[in-house]
Amino acid sequence: MADTINVGFLDGCFLHTDADHGASTLVSFHFVRFILFSLLLTVVGPFVYRLTAAFFDLERDFKTVADHFDDITSGLIYSYIVFTLGNYAHTFGWTTLLFYFIGLFAYSALVEVPFLRVSIPGWRSWSVGAWTVNLIGVALVLVAAGFHIRWAWTAGFLQWYLPLFVLATSSLWLAVCVQRLNNYCTDNRPHGLGIERSMRKMALVAWSWRKQSNKPRDNASPNARPQYAESVYEIGSLGLSQNSLHMDQAQSPDSPNQPLREHTRTSREERMAAIDEQLVNLHYLNVRRGQLPVCKCQLHLHHWQIFYILAFFTRFDRFASAACAGLVLGIFTQGSAAYGYDAMLERKNT
């Protein structure tokens, strides 16, 4: 009988003892290390940064208690994803911790340089010094990426490493497409996406016709309402304005001299006009009667988003890879702690 090892609940799961130390495994997890990792990224790191920033009066956004709470809850989600898919169950250790604080404070000091207080959307107005420093940073990232690609090739999973990098960065390219689509809809669809209006219109039309077809038709009775009036009352039961459906009694088809086809056509037009009136104000909780809050947006790529993506690929149990992991996680924390988890697509002031 083979010996079994009793692994406790807190010892973790999905740990591998292969030659790559989990680098070639997509998912890995260790409970205790995850607690330490998430505390570092969501509580300890941001807290230390905010205290240091207050002492030296570094650039940052003002945050309320509620803002800090939102950052912690968002940070827990981000930390869980990158920990599970970034192999930090195997690689998170003292090296990563040391370079985490180096990256946190080094980047904080770097962005305090006057000519480096720039953002990516304003790249056209960057100074020569800003371009030089940023190009050096890009070059260092590419050099580190070259080593990681070589290690992935040595480990035999380069065919997964590069496609997953393209997949991880797809949010950046998709944001460009979404921005253009949103701006197009803002210019050409001021009433919002047509699919919601179309679905509601289909429901109103189907409901009115079903109600009309279920009622008996007794045109011989002198007290019977004409067919066109029935649709008026049925649509009115859906909450539509009956004033828009009112027909002049002088035009009522009581005379047999008026063709029945003309009556049906008039009834259909009145019914569709009432439905179109109802579609003007759909049941949006954040919209009162008036114009929808549609607006154009602009792409603003933040440094916390860039270095968060890079943190997924520093997954090798090597000193250089662990150091790179600490640096990118530290820069990621600086962005989230100083400014919050700002969105990639921001409302454009017009």
XYZ file of C-alpha atoms in Angstrom:
350
model
C 0.000 0.000 0.000
C 1.443 3.313 -1.092
C 2.161 5.902 1.525
C -0.192 8.880 1.459
C 0.605 12.394 2.519
C -2.007 14.199 4.538
C -2.089 17.717 3.132
C -3.857 20.174 5.381
C -6.523 22.585 4.200
C -4.238 25.604 4.566
C -1.268 23.983 2.836
C -2.671 24.739 -0.582
C -3.392 22.939 -3.825
C -2.229 22.722 -7.429
C 1.453 22.790 -6.483
C 3.827 21.035 -8.873
C 7.320 19.708 -8.313
C 8.322 19.580 -11.992
C 11.559 20.962 -13.342
C 9.890 24.277 -14.256
C 8.362 24.789 -10.790
C 4.900 25.372 -12.245
C 5.989 27.833 -14.955
C 4.468 25.674 -17.685
C 1.230 25.176 -15.719
C -1.568 27.645 -16.361
C -3.218 27.492 -12.923
C -1.505 27.120 -9.557
C -2.563 28.075 -6.052
C -1.334 28.046 -2.485
C -3.645 29.369 0.197
C -1.118 30.806 2.659
C 0.996 32.406 -0.042
C -2.102 33.892 -1.599
C -3.096 35.513 1.709
C 0.361 37.052 2.009
C 0.376 38.082 -1.648
C -3.070 39.721 -1.516
C -2.287 41.498 1.761
C 0.843 42.938 0.173
C -0.939 44.199 -2.942
C -4.174 45.433 -1.355
C -3.266 46.589 2.187
C 0.418 46.751 3.098
C 1.798 48.173 -0.141
C -0.875 50.862 -0.646
C -0.776 51.789 3.062
C 3.000 52.225 3.053
C 2.819 54.237 -0.162
C 0.089 56.584 1.113
C 2.063 57.260 4.307
C 5.237 57.942 2.319
C 3.382 60.093 -0.181
C 1.858 62.117 2.661
C 5.270 62.600 4.295
C 6.953 63.799 1.081
C 3.771 65.301 -0.414
C 3.975 63.164 -3.544
C 1.496 63.451 -6.372
C -1.681 61.486 -5.674
C -5.462 61.714 -5.707
C -7.474 62.449 -2.601
C -9.378 59.378 -1.431
C -12.171 58.970 1.052
C -12.641 55.940 3.281
C -15.129 54.605 0.752
C -12.548 55.051 -2.034
C -9.969 53.049 -0.095
C -12.539 50.335 0.536
C -13.372 50.161 -3.173
C -9.669 49.913 -3.988
C -9.241 47.034 -1.543
C -12.171 45.073 -2.974
C -10.961 45.660 -6.529
C -7.410 44.777 -5.497
C -8.547 41.452 -4.073
C -10.035 40.516 -7.435
C -6.963 41.596 -9.391
C -4.560 39.919 -6.961
C -6.435 36.619 -7.055
C -6.381 36.498 -10.856
C -2.702 37.328 -11.236
C -1.684 35.054 -8.358
C -3.544 32.064 -9.788
C -2.524 32.530 -13.422
C 0.923 34.071 -12.834
C 2.465 31.099 -10.963
C 3.055 33.136 -7.809
C 2.128 30.072 -5.792
C 5.638 28.862 -6.667
C 7.649 32.046 -7.213
C 6.422 34.493 -4.576
C 9.196 34.926 -2.016
C 11.716 37.305 -0.500
C 13.207 38.332 -3.844
C 9.825 39.404 -5.179
C 9.059 41.181 -1.899
C 12.339 43.132 -1.930
C 12.026 44.294 -5.535
C 8.339 45.052 -4.968
C 9.221 47.930 -2.659
C 12.112 48.955 -4.921
C 9.704 49.266 -7.838
C 7.094 51.009 -5.698
C 9.375 53.768 -4.396
C 11.628 54.064 -7.449
C 8.682 54.706 -9.736
C 7.144 57.097 -7.173
C 10.364 59.138 -7.184
C 10.656 58.963 -10.965
C 7.244 60.459 -11.669
C 8.026 63.382 -9.357
C 10.545 64.678 -11.905
C 8.802 67.684 -13.504
C 9.305 66.696 -17.154
C 8.081 63.145 -16.403
C 4.683 64.238 -15.118
C 3.068 63.185 -18.351
C 0.351 60.779 -19.438
C 0.160 58.470 -22.429
C -2.754 60.296 -24.144
C -0.626 63.464 -24.232
C 2.363 61.838 -25.921
C 2.358 64.439 -28.706
C 3.413 67.127 -26.239
C 6.132 65.148 -24.474
C 9.502 66.801 -24.058
C 12.754 65.288 -25.271
C 13.579 64.189 -21.737
C 10.201 62.457 -21.331
C 10.649 60.641 -24.634
C 14.171 59.565 -23.688
C 13.208 58.134 -20.312
C 10.127 56.373 -21.643
C 12.005 54.842 -24.570
C 14.680 53.587 -22.169
C 11.909 52.014 -20.086
C 10.422 50.340 -23.152
C 13.863 49.031 -24.103
C 14.365 47.525 -20.644
C 10.963 45.854 -20.827
C 11.815 44.396 -24.246
C 15.156 43.069 -22.989
C 13.437 41.416 -20.018
C 10.777 40.042 -22.363
C 13.498 38.516 -24.530
C 14.936 36.611 -21.581
C 11.495 35.377 -20.530
C 10.737 34.228 -24.066
C 14.025 32.329 -24.111
C 13.165 30.668 -20.780
C 9.744 29.721 -22.117
C 11.388 28.184 -25.186
C 13.815 26.252 -22.977
C 10.944 24.979 -20.838
C 9.131 23.822 -23.969
C 5.942 25.861 -23.789
C 6.727 28.827 -26.036
C 3.768 27.828 -28.233
C 1.548 28.742 -25.263
C 3.554 31.604 -23.816
C 3.396 33.964 -26.796
C -0.299 33.384 -27.724
C -1.306 33.932 -24.108
C 0.609 37.205 -24.129
C -1.317 38.309 -27.210
C -4.543 37.247 -25.498
C -3.656 39.181 -22.339
C -2.946 42.345 -24.311
C -6.140 41.993 -26.352
C -7.918 44.262 -23.887
C -5.720 47.096 -25.129
C -6.514 46.526 -28.799
C -10.187 45.860 -28.154
C -10.426 49.126 -26.224
C -9.506 51.001 -29.408
C -12.331 49.270 -31.300
C -14.789 49.892 -28.474
C -13.823 53.560 -28.357
C -14.524 54.028 -32.051
C -17.788 52.111 -31.820
C -18.922 54.155 -28.825
C -18.097 57.446 -30.537
C -19.913 56.324 -33.679
C -23.014 55.414 -31.679
C -22.843 58.744 -29.851
C -22.890 60.637 -33.150
C -25.402 58.458 -34.978
C -27.479 56.794 -32.239
C -28.413 59.512 -29.734
C -31.269 57.334 -28.456
C -28.932 54.504 -27.481
C -28.376 51.094 -29.024
C -31.137 50.138 -31.418
C -31.284 46.516 -30.278
C -32.985 47.428 -26.990
C -35.586 49.599 -28.726
C -36.161 46.883 -31.321
C -36.716 44.215 -28.683
C -39.178 46.402 -26.795
C -40.983 47.282 -30.020
C -41.300 43.597 -30.896
C -42.839 42.920 -27.489
C -45.380 45.744 -27.806
C -46.373 44.751 -31.336
C -46.708 41.062 -30.454
C -48.721 41.813 -27.326
C -51.142 44.180 -29.078
C -51.782 41.776 -31.960
C -52.280 38.852 -29.587
C -54.817 40.786 -27.566
C -56.595 41.875 -30.683
C -56.768 38.378 -32.176
C -58.117 36.878 -28.940
C -61.133 39.212 -28.785
C -64.319 38.261 -30.681
C -65.309 40.396 -33.609
C -68.996 41.300 -33.710
C -69.408 44.072 -36.231
C -73.154 43.396 -36.529
C -73.841 44.638 -33.021
C -74.563 48.361 -32.900
C -72.693 48.645 -29.586
C -69.566 46.931 -30.848
C -66.441 49.044 -31.157
C -64.713 49.075 -34.530
C -61.662 46.921 -34.981
C -59.305 49.877 -35.065
C -60.577 51.034 -31.665
C -59.913 47.660 -30.063
C -56.189 47.992 -30.720
C -56.315 51.437 -29.167
C -57.659 50.123 -25.863
C -55.386 47.091 -25.800
C -52.236 49.148 -26.316
C -53.521 51.560 -23.723
C -53.510 48.683 -21.253
C -49.733 48.461 -21.814
C -49.336 51.947 -20.396
C -49.368 53.826 -23.692
C -50.920 57.238 -24.144
C -54.502 56.889 -25.356
C -54.474 60.487 -26.522
C -52.010 59.570 -29.254
C -54.360 56.768 -30.335
C -57.546 58.825 -30.380
C -59.300 59.028 -33.719
C -61.812 61.563 -34.785
C -65.217 59.970 -34.580
C -66.060 61.666 -37.815
C -63.544 59.382 -39.509
C -64.986 56.266 -37.866
C -65.725 53.531 -40.427
C -69.444 53.337 -39.700
C -70.376 53.883 -43.279
C -70.161 50.916 -45.618
C -69.073 53.254 -48.382
C -65.537 53.469 -46.961
C -63.410 50.455 -47.920
C -62.454 48.062 -45.117
C -58.842 47.987 -46.301
C -58.516 51.708 -45.628
C -59.836 51.189 -42.096
C -57.278 48.455 -41.433
C -54.424 50.563 -42.764
C -55.426 53.501 -40.581
C -55.692 51.239 -37.553
C -52.197 49.837 -38.153
C -50.666 53.285 -38.565
C -52.257 54.550 -35.364
C -51.098 51.493 -33.448
C -47.490 51.845 -34.637
C -47.529 55.562 -33.858
C -48.573 54.796 -30.281
C -45.827 52.197 -29.947
C -43.205 54.621 -31.266
C -44.347 57.158 -28.692
C -43.853 54.610 -25.922
C -40.321 53.865 -27.157
C -39.229 57.450 -26.601
C -38.898 56.864 -22.848
C -37.779 53.373 -21.938
C -37.543 52.214 -18.331
C -33.978 53.304 -17.509
C -33.516 53.995 -13.809
C -30.659 56.436 -14.380
C -32.516 58.457 -17.014
C -35.339 60.910 -16.526
C -37.464 62.091 -19.380
C -35.079 63.768 -21.737
C -31.826 63.070 -23.552
C -29.898 59.913 -22.748
C -26.496 60.428 -21.072
C -24.510 59.322 -24.106
C -21.074 60.816 -24.624
C -17.844 60.195 -26.446
C -14.887 58.567 -24.720
C -11.132 58.670 -25.082
C -8.570 55.939 -24.584
C -6.349 56.510 -21.536
C -3.947 53.664 -20.943
C -2.707 53.782 -17.336
C 0.605 52.405 -16.136
C -1.101 50.172 -13.567
C -2.827 48.358 -16.432
C 0.382 47.895 -18.429
C 2.412 46.467 -15.556
C -0.472 44.352 -14.319
C -0.487 42.535 -17.662
C 3.283 42.066 -17.515
C 2.957 40.515 -14.041
C 1.327 37.418 -15.580
C 4.462 36.491 -17.526
C 7.195 36.788 -14.893
C 6.357 33.231 -13.918
C 9.761 31.552 -13.816
C 11.517 30.368 -10.658
C 14.647 32.364 -11.407
C 16.157 35.298 -9.577
C 15.844 37.646 -12.558
C 12.221 36.678 -13.181
C 11.308 37.061 -9.496
C 12.997 40.478 -9.475
C 11.045 41.543 -12.548
C 7.861 40.301 -10.891
C 8.537 42.463 -7.869
C 9.240 45.531 -10.013
C 6.093 45.275 -12.130
C 3.911 44.539 -9.097
C 5.394 47.530 -7.271
C 4.685 49.868 -10.195
C 1.199 48.402 -10.463
C 0.602 49.166 -6.783
C 1.898 52.715 -7.159
C -0.680 53.445 -9.855
C -3.616 51.919 -8.003
C -2.657 53.377 -4.615
C -1.992 56.874 -5.927
C -4.848 57.276 -8.400
C -7.129 54.266 -8.012
C -8.182 51.723 -10.605
C -9.067 54.251 -13.273
C -10.882 52.997 -16.345
C -9.181 52.583 -19.684
C -12.006 54.388 -21.507
C -12.759 57.773 -20.000
C -15.616 60.155 -20.742
C -14.508 62.837 -23.142
C -15.245 66.408 -22.145
C -16.961 68.166 -25.011
